Amino acid sequence: MTEIAFERWPKTPRLFDSKGVVITEKIDGTNACVIITEDGQIGAQSRNRLLPMGPRGMDDVSWQKEDNAGFAAWVRENRDGLVDELGPGRHFGEWWGWKIGRGYGLSEGDRRFWLFNTDKWGHLAEPPSGVPGLGVMPVLYNGPYALLAVEVALLDLALYGSKAAPGWDRPEGVCLYHRSASRIFKALIDK
């Protein structure tokens, strides 16, 4: 017979609180993560799986799908800089650029990994980072939750284009990180 156990209902976060929200541009690429262990080992993952860290480079087309559009190759090629810059942990972000998602008009081979956690990695918004292509999502708003802030951020992107890739006139939308809920929500321009 299965024993019945108590499970606490989690505390409900407040929608309006002093921690506030951060609204960033939502970039159309592929979700990725750099994994760095305490002893300096490095790995890569997509949204759904660990990626092979084999020997092929980013230009090997047959490797691209298995490698999440060259992300694992980029991690491998920038291993030392990533370990120095990011340190141990799982570092989630978007791998985007040439031949990934919307492409954003970037030139051949120009691919970037931009981190989601703007509170921790905001200093990477000011290039140059020690790692080519490493950055952080552009912050469009940081303050108390307000639906109007979301609407203004979407309108700004729709009218003036991408902040991540200036001149790109088809940005995807925004992501709102609610600090108290520790959740990200998205709002798309096209939908």
Short mmCIF file of N, CA and C in Angstrom, two decimals:
data_model
loop_
_atom_site.label_atom_id
_atom_site.label_comp_id
_atom_site.label_asym_id
_atom_site.label_seq_id
_atom_site.Cartn_x
_atom_site.Cartn_y
_atom_site.Cartn_z
N MET A 1 0.85 -1.17 0.00
CA MET A 1 0.00 0.00 0.00
C MET A 1 0.90 1.25 0.00
N THR A 2 0.53 2.23 -0.81
CA THR A 2 1.28 3.47 -0.90
C THR A 2 0.97 4.37 0.29
N GLU A 3 2.01 4.89 0.91
CA GLU A 3 1.83 5.78 2.04
C GLU A 3 1.48 7.18 1.53
N ILE A 4 0.49 7.79 2.15
CA ILE A 4 0.09 9.15 1.79
C ILE A 4 0.99 10.11 2.56
N ALA A 5 1.59 11.04 1.81
CA ALA A 5 2.52 11.99 2.43
C ALA A 5 1.99 13.42 2.26
N PHE A 6 2.34 14.24 3.21
CA PHE A 6 1.99 15.67 3.15
C PHE A 6 2.87 16.36 2.11
N GLU A 7 2.26 17.20 1.30
CA GLU A 7 3.02 18.04 0.37
C GLU A 7 2.53 19.46 0.52
N ARG A 8 3.44 20.34 0.92
CA ARG A 8 3.09 21.74 1.16
C ARG A 8 2.77 22.46 -0.15
N TRP A 9 1.73 23.28 -0.12
CA TRP A 9 1.41 24.16 -1.25
C TRP A 9 2.44 25.28 -1.25
N PRO A 10 3.06 25.56 -2.41
CA PRO A 10 4.08 26.62 -2.41
C PRO A 10 3.46 27.99 -2.14
N LYS A 11 4.27 28.86 -1.57
CA LYS A 11 3.83 30.22 -1.28
C LYS A 11 3.51 30.91 -2.61
N THR A 12 2.40 31.60 -2.66
CA THR A 12 1.99 32.29 -3.88
C THR A 12 2.69 33.65 -3.96
N PRO A 13 3.48 33.87 -5.03
CA PRO A 13 4.17 35.16 -5.14
C PRO A 13 3.20 36.29 -5.47
N ARG A 14 3.55 37.49 -5.05
CA ARG A 14 2.72 38.66 -5.32
C ARG A 14 3.03 39.17 -6.73
N LEU A 15 2.00 39.52 -7.47
CA LEU A 15 2.18 40.07 -8.80
C LEU A 15 2.85 41.44 -8.72
N PHE A 16 2.40 42.26 -7.77
CA PHE A 16 2.96 43.60 -7.56
C PHE A 16 3.77 43.56 -6.27
N ASP A 17 5.08 43.64 -6.36
CA ASP A 17 5.93 43.62 -5.16
C ASP A 17 7.17 44.47 -5.41
N SER A 18 7.99 44.58 -4.40
CA SER A 18 9.17 45.45 -4.49
C SER A 18 10.29 44.85 -5.35
N LYS A 19 10.25 43.54 -5.61
CA LYS A 19 11.31 42.93 -6.43
C LYS A 19 11.17 43.29 -7.89
N GLY A 20 9.95 43.46 -8.37
CA GLY A 20 9.70 43.91 -9.72
C GLY A 20 9.97 42.88 -10.80
N VAL A 21 10.07 43.40 -12.01
CA VAL A 21 10.25 42.58 -13.20
C VAL A 21 11.35 43.16 -14.08
N VAL A 22 11.84 42.33 -14.98
CA VAL A 22 12.77 42.77 -16.02
C VAL A 22 12.16 42.33 -17.35
N ILE A 23 12.05 43.26 -18.28
CA ILE A 23 11.57 42.95 -19.62
C ILE A 23 12.76 43.05 -20.57
N THR A 24 12.99 41.97 -21.32
CA THR A 24 14.08 41.93 -22.29
C THR A 24 13.50 41.62 -23.67
N GLU A 25 14.28 41.87 -24.69
CA GLU A 25 13.88 41.46 -26.03
C GLU A 25 13.91 39.94 -26.11
N LYS A 26 12.89 39.35 -26.72
CA LYS A 26 12.89 37.90 -26.98
C LYS A 26 13.53 37.71 -28.34
N ILE A 27 14.60 36.96 -28.37
CA ILE A 27 15.33 36.72 -29.61
C ILE A 27 14.95 35.36 -30.16
N ASP A 28 14.72 35.30 -31.47
CA ASP A 28 14.36 34.05 -32.14
C ASP A 28 15.64 33.32 -32.55
N GLY A 29 16.04 32.38 -31.69
CA GLY A 29 17.21 31.55 -31.96
C GLY A 29 16.92 30.16 -31.43
N THR A 30 17.86 29.61 -30.70
CA THR A 30 17.65 28.31 -30.09
C THR A 30 18.15 28.34 -28.65
N ASN A 31 17.34 27.82 -27.75
CA ASN A 31 17.68 27.81 -26.33
C ASN A 31 18.93 26.96 -26.11
N ALA A 32 19.84 27.45 -25.30
CA ALA A 32 21.10 26.73 -25.06
C ALA A 32 21.59 27.00 -23.65
N CYS A 33 22.58 26.20 -23.24
CA CYS A 33 23.13 26.34 -21.90
C CYS A 33 24.59 25.91 -21.90
N VAL A 34 25.43 26.71 -21.26
CA VAL A 34 26.82 26.34 -21.01
C VAL A 34 26.87 25.77 -19.60
N ILE A 35 27.44 24.58 -19.47
CA ILE A 35 27.56 23.93 -18.17
C ILE A 35 29.04 23.92 -17.78
N ILE A 36 29.33 24.44 -16.60
CA ILE A 36 30.71 24.45 -16.10
C ILE A 36 30.70 23.84 -14.71
N THR A 37 31.47 22.78 -14.53
CA THR A 37 31.52 22.11 -13.23
C THR A 37 32.52 22.81 -12.32
N GLU A 38 32.45 22.48 -11.04
CA GLU A 38 33.36 23.07 -10.05
C GLU A 38 34.82 22.79 -10.39
N ASP A 39 35.10 21.65 -11.03
CA ASP A 39 36.49 21.32 -11.37
C ASP A 39 36.87 21.76 -12.78
N GLY A 40 36.04 22.63 -13.41
CA GLY A 40 36.41 23.23 -14.69
C GLY A 40 36.05 22.45 -15.93
N GLN A 41 35.29 21.36 -15.80
CA GLN A 41 34.82 20.67 -17.00
C GLN A 41 33.73 21.51 -17.64
N ILE A 42 33.59 21.37 -18.96
CA ILE A 42 32.59 22.17 -19.66
C ILE A 42 31.74 21.29 -20.55
N GLY A 43 30.47 21.65 -20.65
CA GLY A 43 29.53 20.95 -21.50
C GLY A 43 28.54 21.92 -22.08
N ALA A 44 27.68 21.40 -22.96
CA ALA A 44 26.67 22.23 -23.60
C ALA A 44 25.38 21.44 -23.70
N GLN A 45 24.27 22.16 -23.68
CA GLN A 45 22.98 21.50 -23.85
C GLN A 45 22.05 22.40 -24.63
N SER A 46 21.07 21.77 -25.28
CA SER A 46 19.96 22.49 -25.89
C SER A 46 18.82 22.47 -24.87
N ARG A 47 17.64 22.87 -25.28
CA ARG A 47 16.49 22.84 -24.37
C ARG A 47 16.19 21.42 -23.92
N ASN A 48 16.46 20.43 -24.80
CA ASN A 48 16.01 19.07 -24.55
C ASN A 48 17.09 18.03 -24.24
N ARG A 49 18.36 18.34 -24.48
CA ARG A 49 19.36 17.28 -24.34
C ARG A 49 20.76 17.85 -24.22
N LEU A 50 21.65 17.00 -23.67
CA LEU A 50 23.07 17.33 -23.69
C LEU A 50 23.55 17.24 -25.13
N LEU A 51 24.51 18.09 -25.49
CA LEU A 51 25.04 18.11 -26.85
C LEU A 51 26.38 17.39 -26.91
N PRO A 52 26.67 16.75 -28.03
CA PRO A 52 27.97 16.10 -28.18
C PRO A 52 29.06 17.14 -28.24
N MET A 53 30.15 16.87 -27.58
CA MET A 53 31.27 17.82 -27.58
C MET A 53 32.41 17.28 -28.46
N GLY A 54 32.02 16.64 -29.58
CA GLY A 54 32.97 16.02 -30.49
C GLY A 54 33.88 17.01 -31.20
N PRO A 55 34.71 16.52 -32.11
CA PRO A 55 35.78 17.32 -32.71
C PRO A 55 35.39 18.22 -33.86
N ARG A 56 34.18 18.09 -34.43
CA ARG A 56 33.86 18.87 -35.63
C ARG A 56 33.67 20.35 -35.30
N GLY A 57 33.92 21.19 -36.29
CA GLY A 57 33.80 22.64 -36.11
C GLY A 57 32.44 23.17 -36.52
N MET A 58 32.21 24.46 -36.34
CA MET A 58 30.92 25.09 -36.63
C MET A 58 30.61 25.08 -38.12
N ASP A 59 31.60 24.94 -39.01
CA ASP A 59 31.35 24.98 -40.44
C ASP A 59 30.91 23.64 -41.01
N ASP A 60 30.94 22.57 -40.26
CA ASP A 60 30.55 21.24 -40.72
C ASP A 60 29.03 21.15 -40.70
N VAL A 61 28.40 21.26 -41.89
CA VAL A 61 26.94 21.32 -42.00
C VAL A 61 26.29 20.05 -41.47
N SER A 62 26.88 18.88 -41.68
CA SER A 62 26.28 17.63 -41.22
C SER A 62 26.19 17.56 -39.69
N TRP A 63 27.00 18.31 -39.01
CA TRP A 63 27.07 18.30 -37.55
C TRP A 63 26.07 19.27 -36.93
N GLN A 64 25.61 20.24 -37.73
CA GLN A 64 24.84 21.37 -37.21
C GLN A 64 23.60 20.97 -36.41
N LYS A 65 22.77 20.05 -36.93
CA LYS A 65 21.53 19.71 -36.22
C LYS A 65 21.84 18.99 -34.92
N GLU A 66 22.74 18.03 -34.97
CA GLU A 66 23.12 17.29 -33.77
C GLU A 66 23.79 18.22 -32.75
N ASP A 67 24.44 19.25 -33.26
CA ASP A 67 25.21 20.17 -32.43
C ASP A 67 24.43 21.43 -32.06
N ASN A 68 23.11 21.47 -32.32
CA ASN A 68 22.30 22.65 -32.01
C ASN A 68 22.86 23.88 -32.71
N ALA A 69 22.98 23.77 -34.05
CA ALA A 69 23.43 24.87 -34.91
C ALA A 69 24.84 25.37 -34.54
N GLY A 70 25.71 24.45 -34.17
CA GLY A 70 27.10 24.81 -33.89
C GLY A 70 27.38 25.28 -32.49
N PHE A 71 26.40 25.20 -31.60
CA PHE A 71 26.60 25.71 -30.25
C PHE A 71 27.69 24.95 -29.48
N ALA A 72 27.64 23.62 -29.52
CA ALA A 72 28.65 22.84 -28.79
C ALA A 72 30.05 23.13 -29.32
N ALA A 73 30.17 23.31 -30.63
CA ALA A 73 31.48 23.65 -31.21
C ALA A 73 31.96 25.00 -30.69
N TRP A 74 31.05 25.97 -30.59
CA TRP A 74 31.40 27.29 -30.08
C TRP A 74 31.85 27.19 -28.62
N VAL A 75 31.12 26.40 -27.82
CA VAL A 75 31.49 26.21 -26.41
C VAL A 75 32.89 25.59 -26.33
N ARG A 76 33.11 24.57 -27.12
CA ARG A 76 34.41 23.90 -27.11
C ARG A 76 35.54 24.88 -27.52
N GLU A 77 35.29 25.66 -28.58
CA GLU A 77 36.31 26.58 -29.08
C GLU A 77 36.59 27.74 -28.12
N ASN A 78 35.63 28.05 -27.26
CA ASN A 78 35.77 29.18 -26.33
C ASN A 78 35.84 28.72 -24.88
N ARG A 79 36.21 27.48 -24.68
CA ARG A 79 36.21 26.84 -23.36
C ARG A 79 36.89 27.68 -22.29
N ASP A 80 38.13 28.05 -22.50
CA ASP A 80 38.89 28.76 -21.46
C ASP A 80 38.26 30.10 -21.11
N GLY A 81 37.85 30.85 -22.12
CA GLY A 81 37.21 32.14 -21.87
C GLY A 81 35.89 32.01 -21.14
N LEU A 82 35.10 31.00 -21.50
CA LEU A 82 33.81 30.79 -20.82
C LEU A 82 34.02 30.41 -19.37
N VAL A 83 34.98 29.53 -19.10
CA VAL A 83 35.25 29.14 -17.71
C VAL A 83 35.69 30.37 -16.91
N ASP A 84 36.57 31.19 -17.47
CA ASP A 84 37.04 32.39 -16.77
C ASP A 84 35.92 33.41 -16.57
N GLU A 85 35.12 33.63 -17.61
CA GLU A 85 34.09 34.68 -17.58
C GLU A 85 32.87 34.28 -16.73
N LEU A 86 32.41 33.03 -16.88
CA LEU A 86 31.15 32.63 -16.25
C LEU A 86 31.31 31.87 -14.94
N GLY A 87 32.36 31.05 -14.83
CA GLY A 87 32.54 30.26 -13.62
C GLY A 87 31.56 29.10 -13.55
N PRO A 88 31.64 28.33 -12.45
CA PRO A 88 30.80 27.14 -12.32
C PRO A 88 29.31 27.46 -12.33
N GLY A 89 28.54 26.55 -12.93
CA GLY A 89 27.09 26.67 -12.95
C GLY A 89 26.51 26.30 -14.29
N ARG A 90 25.19 26.46 -14.39
CA ARG A 90 24.47 26.27 -15.65
C ARG A 90 24.04 27.66 -16.10
N HIS A 91 24.50 28.04 -17.25
CA HIS A 91 24.31 29.39 -17.76
C HIS A 91 23.41 29.33 -19.00
N PHE A 92 22.14 29.69 -18.81
CA PHE A 92 21.14 29.57 -19.86
C PHE A 92 21.07 30.86 -20.69
N GLY A 93 20.83 30.67 -21.99
CA GLY A 93 20.69 31.81 -22.87
C GLY A 93 20.17 31.39 -24.23
N GLU A 94 20.28 32.29 -25.20
CA GLU A 94 19.82 32.05 -26.57
C GLU A 94 21.02 32.07 -27.50
N TRP A 95 21.13 31.04 -28.32
CA TRP A 95 22.15 30.93 -29.37
C TRP A 95 21.45 31.41 -30.64
N TRP A 96 21.94 32.50 -31.21
CA TRP A 96 21.21 33.13 -32.31
C TRP A 96 22.17 33.74 -33.32
N GLY A 97 21.61 34.06 -34.49
CA GLY A 97 22.40 34.71 -35.53
C GLY A 97 22.28 34.00 -36.87
N TRP A 98 23.36 34.03 -37.60
CA TRP A 98 23.41 33.52 -38.96
C TRP A 98 22.87 32.09 -39.04
N LYS A 99 21.84 31.90 -39.89
CA LYS A 99 21.19 30.61 -40.14
C LYS A 99 20.55 29.98 -38.91
N ILE A 100 20.19 30.80 -37.92
CA ILE A 100 19.47 30.32 -36.74
C ILE A 100 18.22 31.19 -36.58
N GLY A 101 17.04 30.59 -36.57
CA GLY A 101 15.81 31.35 -36.41
C GLY A 101 15.69 32.44 -37.46
N ARG A 102 15.41 33.65 -37.02
CA ARG A 102 15.24 34.78 -37.94
C ARG A 102 16.55 35.27 -38.54
N GLY A 103 17.66 34.90 -37.96
CA GLY A 103 18.96 35.29 -38.50
C GLY A 103 19.36 36.73 -38.22
N TYR A 104 18.40 37.61 -38.09
CA TYR A 104 18.61 39.02 -37.74
C TYR A 104 19.55 39.76 -38.68
N GLY A 105 19.68 39.29 -39.91
CA GLY A 105 20.51 39.97 -40.90
C GLY A 105 21.99 39.93 -40.59
N LEU A 106 22.41 39.04 -39.69
CA LEU A 106 23.83 38.96 -39.34
C LEU A 106 24.60 38.28 -40.47
N SER A 107 25.83 38.67 -40.63
CA SER A 107 26.66 38.16 -41.73
C SER A 107 27.06 36.71 -41.50
N GLU A 108 27.54 36.08 -42.56
CA GLU A 108 27.91 34.67 -42.53
C GLU A 108 28.83 34.35 -41.35
N GLY A 109 28.44 33.35 -40.58
CA GLY A 109 29.24 32.90 -39.45
C GLY A 109 29.03 33.69 -38.16
N ASP A 110 28.29 34.80 -38.21
CA ASP A 110 28.09 35.63 -37.02
C ASP A 110 26.99 35.04 -36.15
N ARG A 111 27.41 34.34 -35.09
CA ARG A 111 26.48 33.72 -34.15
C ARG A 111 26.83 34.19 -32.75
N ARG A 112 25.80 34.29 -31.92
CA ARG A 112 26.00 34.86 -30.59
C ARG A 112 25.28 34.02 -29.54
N PHE A 113 25.83 34.02 -28.33
CA PHE A 113 25.17 33.39 -27.18
C PHE A 113 24.96 34.48 -26.16
N TRP A 114 23.68 34.81 -25.95
CA TRP A 114 23.34 35.86 -25.01
C TRP A 114 22.59 35.26 -23.84
N LEU A 115 23.05 35.58 -22.65
CA LEU A 115 22.52 35.02 -21.41
C LEU A 115 21.19 35.67 -21.03
N PHE A 116 20.32 34.87 -20.40
CA PHE A 116 19.02 35.36 -19.96
C PHE A 116 19.08 36.16 -18.66
N ASN A 117 19.95 35.79 -17.74
CA ASN A 117 19.96 36.38 -16.40
C ASN A 117 20.63 37.76 -16.42
N THR A 118 19.83 38.78 -16.66
CA THR A 118 20.37 40.14 -16.77
C THR A 118 20.79 40.70 -15.41
N ASP A 119 20.18 40.22 -14.32
CA ASP A 119 20.59 40.68 -12.99
C ASP A 119 22.04 40.26 -12.71
N LYS A 120 22.39 39.04 -13.08
CA LYS A 120 23.73 38.53 -12.82
C LYS A 120 24.74 38.96 -13.87
N TRP A 121 24.33 38.99 -15.14
CA TRP A 121 25.28 39.19 -16.24
C TRP A 121 25.10 40.53 -16.95
N GLY A 122 24.43 41.48 -16.35
CA GLY A 122 24.20 42.77 -16.99
C GLY A 122 25.48 43.46 -17.45
N HIS A 123 26.60 43.21 -16.77
CA HIS A 123 27.86 43.84 -17.16
C HIS A 123 28.32 43.38 -18.53
N LEU A 124 27.82 42.24 -19.02
CA LEU A 124 28.21 41.76 -20.35
C LEU A 124 27.50 42.51 -21.47
N ALA A 125 26.56 43.40 -21.11
CA ALA A 125 25.89 44.21 -22.12
C ALA A 125 26.84 45.24 -22.70
N GLU A 126 27.90 45.53 -21.99
CA GLU A 126 28.89 46.49 -22.47
C GLU A 126 30.09 45.73 -23.03
N PRO A 127 30.13 45.55 -24.36
CA PRO A 127 31.26 44.82 -24.94
C PRO A 127 32.56 45.55 -24.66
N PRO A 128 33.70 44.94 -24.75
CA PRO A 128 33.81 43.56 -25.19
C PRO A 128 33.92 42.60 -24.03
N SER A 129 33.31 41.47 -24.17
CA SER A 129 33.50 40.35 -23.26
C SER A 129 34.78 39.67 -23.74
N GLY A 130 35.38 38.85 -22.89
CA GLY A 130 36.56 38.12 -23.30
C GLY A 130 36.26 36.97 -24.25
N VAL A 131 34.97 36.72 -24.51
CA VAL A 131 34.57 35.62 -25.36
C VAL A 131 33.78 36.18 -26.55
N PRO A 132 34.24 35.93 -27.78
CA PRO A 132 33.51 36.42 -28.96
C PRO A 132 32.09 35.89 -29.00
N GLY A 133 31.12 36.77 -29.16
CA GLY A 133 29.72 36.38 -29.27
C GLY A 133 28.98 36.26 -27.95
N LEU A 134 29.67 36.36 -26.82
CA LEU A 134 29.02 36.24 -25.52
C LEU A 134 28.45 37.59 -25.11
N GLY A 135 27.18 37.59 -24.71
CA GLY A 135 26.54 38.83 -24.28
C GLY A 135 25.36 38.53 -23.38
N VAL A 136 24.51 39.51 -23.21
CA VAL A 136 23.32 39.38 -22.37
C VAL A 136 22.15 40.04 -23.09
N MET A 137 20.97 39.56 -22.82
CA MET A 137 19.77 40.11 -23.47
C MET A 137 19.62 41.60 -23.17
N PRO A 138 19.19 42.38 -24.16
CA PRO A 138 18.99 43.81 -23.92
C PRO A 138 17.77 44.05 -23.02
N VAL A 139 17.98 44.83 -21.98
CA VAL A 139 16.91 45.17 -21.04
C VAL A 139 16.10 46.33 -21.62
N LEU A 140 14.79 46.13 -21.72
CA LEU A 140 13.88 47.15 -22.22
C LEU A 140 13.18 47.88 -21.08
N TYR A 141 13.05 47.19 -19.93
CA TYR A 141 12.38 47.78 -18.77
C TYR A 141 12.83 47.01 -17.53
N ASN A 142 13.02 47.74 -16.43
CA ASN A 142 13.36 47.13 -15.15
C ASN A 142 12.64 47.94 -14.08
N GLY A 143 11.64 47.35 -13.45
CA GLY A 143 10.87 48.09 -12.45
C GLY A 143 9.68 47.30 -11.99
N PRO A 144 8.70 47.99 -11.37
CA PRO A 144 7.51 47.31 -10.88
C PRO A 144 6.72 46.70 -12.04
N TYR A 145 6.03 45.59 -11.75
CA TYR A 145 5.20 45.00 -12.79
C TYR A 145 4.12 45.98 -13.20
N ALA A 146 3.95 46.15 -14.51
CA ALA A 146 2.87 46.96 -15.06
C ALA A 146 2.59 46.46 -16.47
N LEU A 147 1.36 46.14 -16.76
CA LEU A 147 0.99 45.70 -18.10
C LEU A 147 1.37 46.75 -19.13
N LEU A 148 1.26 48.00 -18.78
CA LEU A 148 1.62 49.08 -19.70
C LEU A 148 3.10 48.98 -20.10
N ALA A 149 3.97 48.57 -19.18
CA ALA A 149 5.40 48.43 -19.51
C ALA A 149 5.60 47.37 -20.59
N VAL A 150 4.84 46.29 -20.51
CA VAL A 150 4.92 45.23 -21.53
C VAL A 150 4.44 45.78 -22.87
N GLU A 151 3.32 46.48 -22.86
CA GLU A 151 2.76 47.02 -24.10
C GLU A 151 3.70 48.05 -24.73
N VAL A 152 4.32 48.89 -23.92
CA VAL A 152 5.25 49.89 -24.44
C VAL A 152 6.48 49.22 -25.04
N ALA A 153 7.01 48.20 -24.37
CA ALA A 153 8.18 47.49 -24.88
C ALA A 153 7.87 46.82 -26.23
N LEU A 154 6.70 46.20 -26.33
CA LEU A 154 6.30 45.58 -27.60
C LEU A 154 6.13 46.62 -28.71
N LEU A 155 5.49 47.72 -28.37
CA LEU A 155 5.28 48.79 -29.36
C LEU A 155 6.61 49.38 -29.82
N ASP A 156 7.52 49.59 -28.89
CA ASP A 156 8.84 50.13 -29.23
C ASP A 156 9.57 49.21 -30.22
N LEU A 157 9.54 47.91 -29.95
CA LEU A 157 10.18 46.96 -30.87
C LEU A 157 9.48 46.95 -32.23
N ALA A 158 8.15 46.98 -32.22
CA ALA A 158 7.40 46.95 -33.47
C ALA A 158 7.69 48.20 -34.32
N LEU A 159 7.81 49.34 -33.67
CA LEU A 159 8.03 50.60 -34.40
C LEU A 159 9.49 50.83 -34.79
N TYR A 160 10.41 50.50 -33.89
CA TYR A 160 11.81 50.89 -34.09
C TYR A 160 12.76 49.72 -34.32
N GLY A 161 12.24 48.49 -34.23
CA GLY A 161 13.06 47.32 -34.54
C GLY A 161 13.83 46.80 -33.34
N SER A 162 14.62 45.79 -33.63
CA SER A 162 15.38 45.06 -32.61
C SER A 162 16.42 45.92 -31.92
N LYS A 163 16.54 45.72 -30.62
CA LYS A 163 17.62 46.35 -29.86
C LYS A 163 18.86 45.44 -29.88
N ALA A 164 18.63 44.13 -30.04
CA ALA A 164 19.74 43.17 -30.11
C ALA A 164 20.50 43.30 -31.42
N ALA A 165 19.76 43.53 -32.50
CA ALA A 165 20.36 43.67 -33.83
C ALA A 165 19.79 44.93 -34.47
N PRO A 166 20.35 46.10 -34.13
CA PRO A 166 19.83 47.36 -34.68
C PRO A 166 19.74 47.30 -36.20
N GLY A 167 18.61 47.78 -36.72
CA GLY A 167 18.36 47.74 -38.15
C GLY A 167 17.47 46.57 -38.55
N TRP A 168 17.34 45.56 -37.68
CA TRP A 168 16.47 44.43 -37.97
C TRP A 168 15.05 44.84 -37.61
N ASP A 169 14.17 44.85 -38.62
CA ASP A 169 12.83 45.39 -38.41
C ASP A 169 11.75 44.34 -38.12
N ARG A 170 12.13 43.11 -37.83
CA ARG A 170 11.15 42.08 -37.51
C ARG A 170 11.48 41.38 -36.19
N PRO A 171 11.59 42.13 -35.08
CA PRO A 171 11.87 41.48 -33.80
C PRO A 171 10.69 40.57 -33.41
N GLU A 172 10.98 39.60 -32.56
CA GLU A 172 9.97 38.60 -32.21
C GLU A 172 9.03 39.06 -31.10
N GLY A 173 9.57 39.69 -30.06
CA GLY A 173 8.72 40.09 -28.93
C GLY A 173 9.55 40.34 -27.69
N VAL A 174 8.94 40.10 -26.53
CA VAL A 174 9.62 40.36 -25.26
C VAL A 174 9.49 39.16 -24.33
N CYS A 175 10.41 39.09 -23.38
CA CYS A 175 10.32 38.16 -22.26
C CYS A 175 10.25 39.00 -20.99
N LEU A 176 9.38 38.61 -20.08
CA LEU A 176 9.23 39.28 -18.80
C LEU A 176 9.66 38.29 -17.72
N TYR A 177 10.68 38.66 -16.97
CA TYR A 177 11.12 37.84 -15.84
C TYR A 177 10.51 38.44 -14.58
N HIS A 178 9.65 37.66 -13.92
CA HIS A 178 9.03 38.09 -12.67
C HIS A 178 9.90 37.55 -11.53
N ARG A 179 10.58 38.45 -10.84
CA ARG A 179 11.56 38.02 -9.83
C ARG A 179 10.94 37.21 -8.69
N SER A 180 9.80 37.63 -8.16
CA SER A 180 9.19 36.90 -7.04
C SER A 180 8.75 35.50 -7.44
N ALA A 181 8.25 35.36 -8.65
CA ALA A 181 7.79 34.06 -9.13
C ALA A 181 8.94 33.22 -9.69
N SER A 182 10.08 33.86 -9.95
CA SER A 182 11.22 33.19 -10.61
C SER A 182 10.76 32.51 -11.89
N ARG A 183 9.96 33.22 -12.67
CA ARG A 183 9.42 32.70 -13.93
C ARG A 183 9.60 33.72 -15.03
N ILE A 184 9.73 33.17 -16.25
CA ILE A 184 9.80 34.01 -17.44
C ILE A 184 8.51 33.80 -18.24
N PHE A 185 7.93 34.91 -18.69
CA PHE A 185 6.76 34.88 -19.54
C PHE A 185 7.11 35.59 -20.83
N LYS A 186 6.50 35.17 -21.95
CA LYS A 186 6.79 35.83 -23.21
C LYS A 186 5.53 36.45 -23.80
N ALA A 187 5.74 37.50 -24.59
CA ALA A 187 4.68 38.15 -25.35
C ALA A 187 5.26 38.42 -26.73
N LEU A 188 4.58 37.92 -27.77
CA LEU A 188 5.09 38.02 -29.12
C LEU A 188 4.38 39.14 -29.88
N ILE A 189 5.11 39.80 -30.75
CA ILE A 189 4.53 40.88 -31.55
C ILE A 189 3.53 40.31 -32.55
N ASP A 190 3.89 39.22 -33.21
CA ASP A 190 3.05 38.64 -34.27
C ASP A 190 1.78 37.99 -33.75
N LYS A 191 1.72 37.62 -32.50
CA LYS A 191 0.58 36.86 -31.96
C LYS A 191 -0.34 37.78 -31.18
#
